[in-house]
Amino acid sequence: MLSQDLMANPHGPPDAPADAKAVLRLGLIGSGIQASKAPALHEAEAAAQGIRCAYQLLDLDALQAGVERLPDLLADAERRGFAGLNITHPCKQAVIPLLHELSPHAQAIGAVNTIHFYGGRRTGYNTDAWGFEESFRHDMQGASLAAVVQVGAGGAGAATAYALLELGARELRIFDADSGRAEALAASLSECFPDREVRAWRNLCEAVAVGTADGIVNATPMGMAKHPGSAVPAEILHRDLWVADIVYFPRETQLLSAARAAGCRTLDGGGMAVYQAVRAFEIFTGRTADAERMRRHFERIAAG
Ligand code: NAD
């Protein structure tokens, strides 16, 4: 179903430069993005396909600006001939009113991480959901999805929750320190997936109780260098749970270390980071990305 999202581009094939001298201009708008791997990842895949690509970071922190600068930044990128932009925290929802249309998944998830400029129009996509889904399919084959607990109901959490339901989760328990966010996400996903049980939980320990849950996904920023620690207390982990963390900087978060120590099967955030970029590259260029090659690029970039 998610693959149809790419086909939903109403403007026909996107515009990889046909002229070998032309430059594919891309960028990332967000806050605190100086360590982002997106420029290196997209530029390496473009180079491997014989496309000259310049990927620019438009860091709101460096600009000493907030989401109010989005209209200017989008107009400027269009004026400078950008093919598209990636969008990250804190802009994924704020950017929506500035777009002409949304793909069906961006609409359902309520967040945009990729914008394509074409024919004077701006189309918003969400490739985070497909990124998580593809990563899970590759590396968590056979993991039970009967009952899954997700911690974090922000922009990325909306995408992973949607992906878990697309993957077949029967029951999804959403916990967030801001209970209103968990409730809002559960309500909107219940509408999209009326045959599943999607509920907000107020007590994480109960949601993860032994014998009642199969897996847990961290979709909070906890575990990043900027947000050390874990949103999931180590004491509630047990060997019958699988544990996925979407934080990928660092790859080995405190949660994943604790999960491995408890004997859990684990998934780090690297795969989602790669596959969301794979799909974004395809939207920007209209070409098929080599996902395995992008995974290798990512491993090299992450190691360096
Ligand atoms: P966000 O700020 O929109 O949402 C985070 C949510 O987590 C908020 O609702 C907040 O209330 C909740 N939260 C924070 N600490 C918590 C805690 N201790 N317990 C329970 N809830 C807590 O952020 P976001 O855009 O959703 O991004 C979250 C993280 O996802 C990012 O920090 C990033 O590391 C990661 N991410 C990874 C990828 C990837 O490709 N692997 C893609 C996007 C985001």
Coordinates of C-alpha atoms and ligand atoms in Angstrom, one line a residue:
M1 CA 0.0 0.0 0.0
L2 CA 2.8 2.5 0.9
S3 CA 4.5 1.9 -2.5
Q4 CA 1.4 3.4 -4.1
D5 CA 2.1 6.6 -2.3
L6 CA 5.0 7.3 -4.6
M7 CA 2.7 6.7 -7.6
A8 CA 0.3 9.3 -6.1
N9 CA 2.4 12.1 -7.4
P10 CA -0.2 13.9 -9.5
H11 CA 2.4 15.6 -11.7
G12 CA 3.8 12.7 -13.4
P13 CA 7.5 11.8 -13.3
P14 CA 9.6 14.0 -11.2
D15 CA 12.6 15.8 -12.5
A16 CA 16.1 14.3 -12.2
P17 CA 18.3 16.6 -14.3
A18 CA 18.5 15.0 -17.7
D19 CA 21.4 17.3 -18.6
A20 CA 24.7 15.9 -17.2
K21 CA 25.8 19.4 -16.3
A22 CA 22.7 20.2 -14.4
V23 CA 22.7 20.0 -10.6
L24 CA 20.0 18.4 -8.5
R25 CA 19.5 20.8 -5.7
L26 CA 18.1 19.4 -2.5
G27 CA 18.0 20.5 1.1
L28 CA 16.9 19.7 4.7
I29 CA 15.0 22.2 6.9
G30 CA 15.0 21.5 10.6
S31 CA 16.5 22.5 13.9
G32 CA 19.9 21.2 15.2
I33 CA 20.6 19.3 12.0
Q34 CA 24.4 20.0 11.6
A35 CA 25.2 16.3 12.2
S36 CA 22.7 15.1 9.7
K37 CA 23.8 12.3 7.4
A38 CA 21.2 13.3 4.7
P39 CA 23.5 15.4 2.5
A40 CA 26.2 12.7 2.3
L41 CA 23.6 9.9 1.8
H42 CA 21.8 11.7 -1.1
E43 CA 24.9 13.0 -2.7
A44 CA 26.5 9.6 -2.7
E45 CA 23.5 7.9 -4.3
A46 CA 23.2 10.7 -6.9
A47 CA 26.9 10.4 -7.7
A48 CA 26.5 6.6 -8.1
Q49 CA 23.7 7.3 -10.6
G50 CA 25.8 9.9 -12.5
I51 CA 23.8 12.9 -11.1
R52 CA 25.5 16.0 -9.8
C53 CA 23.7 16.8 -6.5
A54 CA 24.1 19.6 -4.0
Y55 CA 22.3 19.0 -0.7
Q56 CA 22.2 21.9 1.6
L57 CA 21.4 22.1 5.3
L58 CA 18.9 24.9 6.2
D59 CA 19.3 24.8 10.0
L60 CA 16.8 26.9 11.9
D61 CA 19.2 27.1 14.8
A62 CA 22.0 28.5 12.7
L63 CA 19.5 31.0 11.2
Q64 CA 18.3 31.8 14.7
A65 CA 14.8 31.3 13.4
G66 CA 11.7 29.2 14.1
V67 CA 8.9 27.7 12.0
E68 CA 7.8 31.2 11.1
R69 CA 10.7 31.3 8.6
L70 CA 9.2 28.3 6.6
P71 CA 7.3 30.3 4.0
D72 CA 10.5 32.2 3.1
L73 CA 12.7 29.1 3.1
L74 CA 10.3 27.2 0.8
A75 CA 9.9 30.2 -1.6
D76 CA 13.7 30.7 -1.7
A77 CA 14.3 27.0 -2.4
E78 CA 11.8 27.1 -5.3
R79 CA 13.4 30.2 -6.6
R80 CA 16.8 28.6 -6.6
G81 CA 15.5 25.6 -8.5
F82 CA 15.5 23.0 -5.8
A83 CA 13.9 19.7 -6.8
G84 CA 12.7 19.2 -3.2
L85 CA 13.4 19.3 0.5
N86 CA 13.5 17.0 3.4
I87 CA 11.7 18.4 6.5
T88 CA 12.5 17.4 10.1
H89 CA 11.8 18.5 13.6
P90 CA 10.1 20.9 14.4
C91 CA 8.6 21.6 11.0
K92 CA 6.9 18.3 9.9
Q93 CA 3.4 19.6 10.8
A94 CA 4.0 23.3 10.5
V95 CA 4.9 23.0 6.9
I96 CA 1.6 21.4 5.8
P97 CA -0.4 24.6 5.3
L98 CA 2.3 25.8 2.9
L99 CA 1.8 22.9 0.5
H100 CA -0.5 22.5 -2.5
E101 CA -1.3 18.9 -1.8
L102 CA -0.4 15.9 0.3
S103 CA 0.2 12.3 -0.6
P104 CA -2.4 10.0 0.9
H105 CA 0.0 8.8 3.6
A106 CA 1.2 12.2 4.5
Q107 CA -2.5 13.1 4.9
A108 CA -3.3 10.1 7.0
I109 CA -0.2 10.5 9.2
G110 CA -0.5 14.3 9.5
A111 CA 3.2 15.0 9.0
V112 CA 5.5 15.7 6.0
N113 CA 9.2 14.8 5.8
T114 CA 9.6 15.2 2.0
I115 CA 8.5 18.0 -0.3
H116 CA 8.7 17.8 -4.1
F117 CA 8.6 20.9 -6.2
Y118 CA 7.2 20.4 -9.6
G119 CA 5.5 22.7 -12.1
G120 CA 5.1 25.4 -9.6
R121 CA 3.4 23.2 -7.1
R122 CA 4.5 21.7 -3.7
T123 CA 3.6 18.2 -2.8
G124 CA 4.2 16.8 0.6
Y125 CA 5.1 13.1 1.3
N126 CA 5.8 11.1 4.4
T127 CA 8.6 8.6 3.8
D128 CA 9.3 7.9 7.5
A129 CA 6.4 5.4 7.6
W130 CA 7.7 3.4 4.6
G131 CA 11.2 3.7 6.0
F132 CA 10.3 2.1 9.3
E133 CA 8.1 -0.5 7.6
E134 CA 10.9 -1.6 5.2
S135 CA 13.5 -1.7 7.9
F136 CA 11.2 -3.9 10.0
R137 CA 10.4 -6.2 7.1
H138 CA 14.1 -6.6 6.4
D139 CA 15.5 -7.1 9.9
M140 CA 12.6 -8.4 12.1
Q141 CA 11.1 -11.2 10.0
G142 CA 8.8 -13.4 12.0
A143 CA 8.5 -10.9 14.9
S144 CA 5.0 -11.1 16.4
L145 CA 2.8 -8.0 15.9
A146 CA -0.2 -9.2 17.9
A147 CA 0.2 -6.5 20.6
V148 CA 2.8 -3.7 20.2
V149 CA 3.6 -0.8 22.6
Q150 CA 4.8 2.5 21.2
V151 CA 6.4 5.2 23.3
G152 CA 6.2 8.6 21.8
A153 CA 3.4 10.1 19.7
G154 CA 5.1 13.0 18.0
G155 CA 5.8 13.5 14.3
A156 CA 8.0 10.4 13.9
G157 CA 5.7 8.4 16.2
A158 CA 2.7 9.1 14.0
A159 CA 4.6 7.6 11.1
T160 CA 5.9 4.5 13.0
A161 CA 2.5 3.9 14.5
Y162 CA 0.9 4.0 11.0
A163 CA 3.7 1.7 9.7
L164 CA 3.1 -0.8 12.5
L165 CA -0.6 -1.0 11.6
E166 CA 0.3 -1.4 7.9
L167 CA 2.7 -4.2 8.9
G168 CA -0.3 -5.9 10.5
A169 CA -0.2 -5.0 14.2
R170 CA -3.5 -6.1 15.7
E171 CA -3.3 -4.1 18.9
L172 CA -1.3 -0.9 19.3
R173 CA -0.8 0.7 22.8
I174 CA 0.4 4.3 22.6
F175 CA 2.1 5.9 25.5
D176 CA 3.4 9.5 25.6
A177 CA 4.5 11.8 28.5
D178 CA 1.9 14.1 27.0
S179 CA -1.2 11.9 27.3
G180 CA -3.2 14.3 25.0
R181 CA -0.8 13.5 22.2
A182 CA -1.2 9.8 22.7
E183 CA -4.9 10.1 22.8
A184 CA -5.1 12.2 19.6
L185 CA -2.9 9.8 17.7
A186 CA -4.8 6.8 18.8
A187 CA -8.1 8.5 17.8
S188 CA -6.9 9.4 14.3
L189 CA -5.3 5.9 13.7
S190 CA -8.5 4.2 14.9
E191 CA -10.3 6.0 12.1
C192 CA -7.8 4.8 9.5
F193 CA -7.7 1.3 10.8
P194 CA -11.2 0.6 12.3
D195 CA -10.6 -3.2 12.5
R196 CA -7.6 -2.8 14.9
E197 CA -7.4 -1.9 18.6
V198 CA -5.5 1.3 18.9
R199 CA -5.5 2.9 22.4
A200 CA -3.6 5.4 24.4
W201 CA -2.2 4.0 27.7
R202 CA -1.4 6.1 30.7
N203 CA 0.8 3.5 32.4
L204 CA 3.8 2.2 30.5
C205 CA 4.6 -0.6 32.9
E206 CA 1.1 -2.0 32.5
A207 CA 1.2 -1.7 28.8
V208 CA 4.4 -3.7 28.6
A209 CA 3.4 -6.3 31.3
V210 CA 4.8 -9.8 30.8
G211 CA 2.7 -12.0 28.6
T212 CA 0.5 -9.2 27.2
A213 CA 2.8 -7.4 24.7
D214 CA 5.1 -8.7 21.9
G215 CA 7.2 -5.7 21.1
I216 CA 8.0 -2.1 22.0
V217 CA 9.0 0.8 19.8
N218 CA 10.8 4.0 21.1
A219 CA 9.7 7.0 19.1
T220 CA 10.8 9.6 21.6
P221 CA 14.1 11.5 21.3
M222 CA 15.3 9.8 24.5
G223 CA 18.6 8.1 23.8
M224 CA 20.0 10.8 21.5
A225 CA 23.2 12.5 22.6
K226 CA 21.1 15.6 23.3
H227 CA 18.5 13.6 25.3
P228 CA 20.5 11.0 27.2
G229 CA 18.7 8.2 29.0
S230 CA 15.8 5.9 28.0
A231 CA 12.0 6.4 27.9
V232 CA 11.6 2.8 28.9
P233 CA 12.8 1.6 32.3
A234 CA 15.2 -1.3 32.0
E235 CA 13.3 -3.2 34.7
I236 CA 10.3 -3.7 32.5
L237 CA 12.2 -5.3 29.7
H238 CA 12.0 -9.1 29.4
R239 CA 13.3 -11.6 26.9
D240 CA 10.0 -12.3 25.2
L241 CA 9.8 -8.7 23.9
W242 CA 11.4 -7.4 20.7
V243 CA 12.6 -3.8 21.0
A244 CA 12.9 -1.2 18.2
D245 CA 14.5 2.2 18.7
I246 CA 14.1 4.8 15.9
V247 CA 16.8 7.0 17.4
Y248 CA 19.9 6.4 15.2
F249 CA 22.4 8.9 16.5
P250 CA 23.8 7.0 18.3
R251 CA 22.8 3.7 16.8
E252 CA 23.4 1.9 20.2
T253 CA 21.0 3.7 22.5
Q254 CA 20.7 3.1 26.2
L255 CA 17.4 1.3 25.5
L256 CA 18.9 -1.0 23.0
S257 CA 21.8 -1.9 25.3
A258 CA 19.4 -2.7 28.1
A259 CA 17.2 -4.7 25.7
R260 CA 20.1 -6.8 24.5
A261 CA 21.2 -7.4 28.1
A262 CA 17.6 -8.6 28.9
G263 CA 17.8 -11.0 25.9
C264 CA 15.4 -9.1 23.6
R265 CA 15.6 -9.1 19.8
T266 CA 16.4 -5.6 18.7
L267 CA 16.2 -3.2 15.8
D268 CA 18.1 0.1 15.6
G269 CA 17.0 3.3 13.9
G270 CA 19.6 3.1 11.1
G271 CA 17.4 1.1 8.7
M272 CA 14.5 3.5 9.0
A273 CA 16.9 6.4 8.3
V274 CA 18.2 4.7 5.2
Y275 CA 14.8 3.6 3.7
Q276 CA 13.1 7.0 4.3
A277 CA 16.0 8.5 2.3
V278 CA 15.6 5.8 -0.4
R279 CA 12.0 6.7 -1.0
A280 CA 12.7 10.5 -0.8
F281 CA 15.5 10.1 -3.4
E282 CA 13.0 8.4 -5.7
I283 CA 10.5 11.2 -5.2
F284 CA 13.1 13.9 -5.9
T285 CA 14.6 12.2 -9.0
G286 CA 11.9 9.9 -10.4
R287 CA 14.6 7.2 -10.5
T288 CA 14.8 3.9 -8.5
A289 CA 17.3 4.2 -5.7
D290 CA 19.6 1.3 -5.0
A291 CA 18.5 0.6 -1.4
E292 CA 21.4 -1.8 -0.7
R293 CA 23.9 0.7 -2.0
M294 CA 22.3 3.4 0.2
R295 CA 22.6 1.1 3.2
R296 CA 26.3 0.6 2.5
H297 CA 26.7 4.4 2.0
F298 CA 25.0 4.9 5.4
E299 CA 27.2 2.4 7.2
R300 CA 30.3 4.0 5.8
I301 CA 29.1 7.5 6.6
A302 CA 27.9 6.5 10.1
A303 CA 31.3 4.8 10.8
G304 CA 33.3 7.8 9.6
Ligands
NAD1 P1 8.6 15.1 18.6 O1 9.3 16.0 19.5 O2 7.6 15.5 17.6 O3 7.9 13.9 19.5 C1 8.5 13.3 20.6 C2 7.4 12.8 21.5 O4 8.0 12.0 22.5 C3 6.6 13.9 22.2 O5 5.2 13.7 22.0 C4 7.0 13.8 23.6 O6 6.0 14.1 24.5 C5 7.4 12.3 23.8 N1 8.3 12.0 24.8 C6 9.5 12.6 25.0 N2 10.1 12.0 26.1 C7 9.3 11.1 26.5 C8 9.4 10.1 27.6 N3 10.4 10.0 28.4 N4 8.3 9.3 27.8 C9 7.3 9.3 27.0 N5 7.1 10.2 25.9 C10 8.1 11.1 25.7 O7 9.9 14.3 17.9 P2 9.8 13.4 16.6 O8 9.9 14.3 15.4 O9 8.6 12.5 16.7 O10 11.2 12.6 16.7 C11 11.4 11.7 17.8 C12 12.8 11.0 17.5 O11 12.7 10.1 16.4 C13 13.8 12.0 17.1 O12 14.5 12.5 18.2 C14 14.7 11.2 16.2 O13 15.9 10.7 16.9 C15 13.9 10.0 15.8 N6 13.7 9.9 14.3 C16 14.3 8.9 13.6 C17 14.1 8.7 12.3 C18 14.8 7.7 11.6 O14 14.8 7.7 10.3 N7 15.4 6.7 12.2 C19 13.3 9.6 11.6 C20 12.6 10.6 12.3 C21 12.8 10.8 13.7

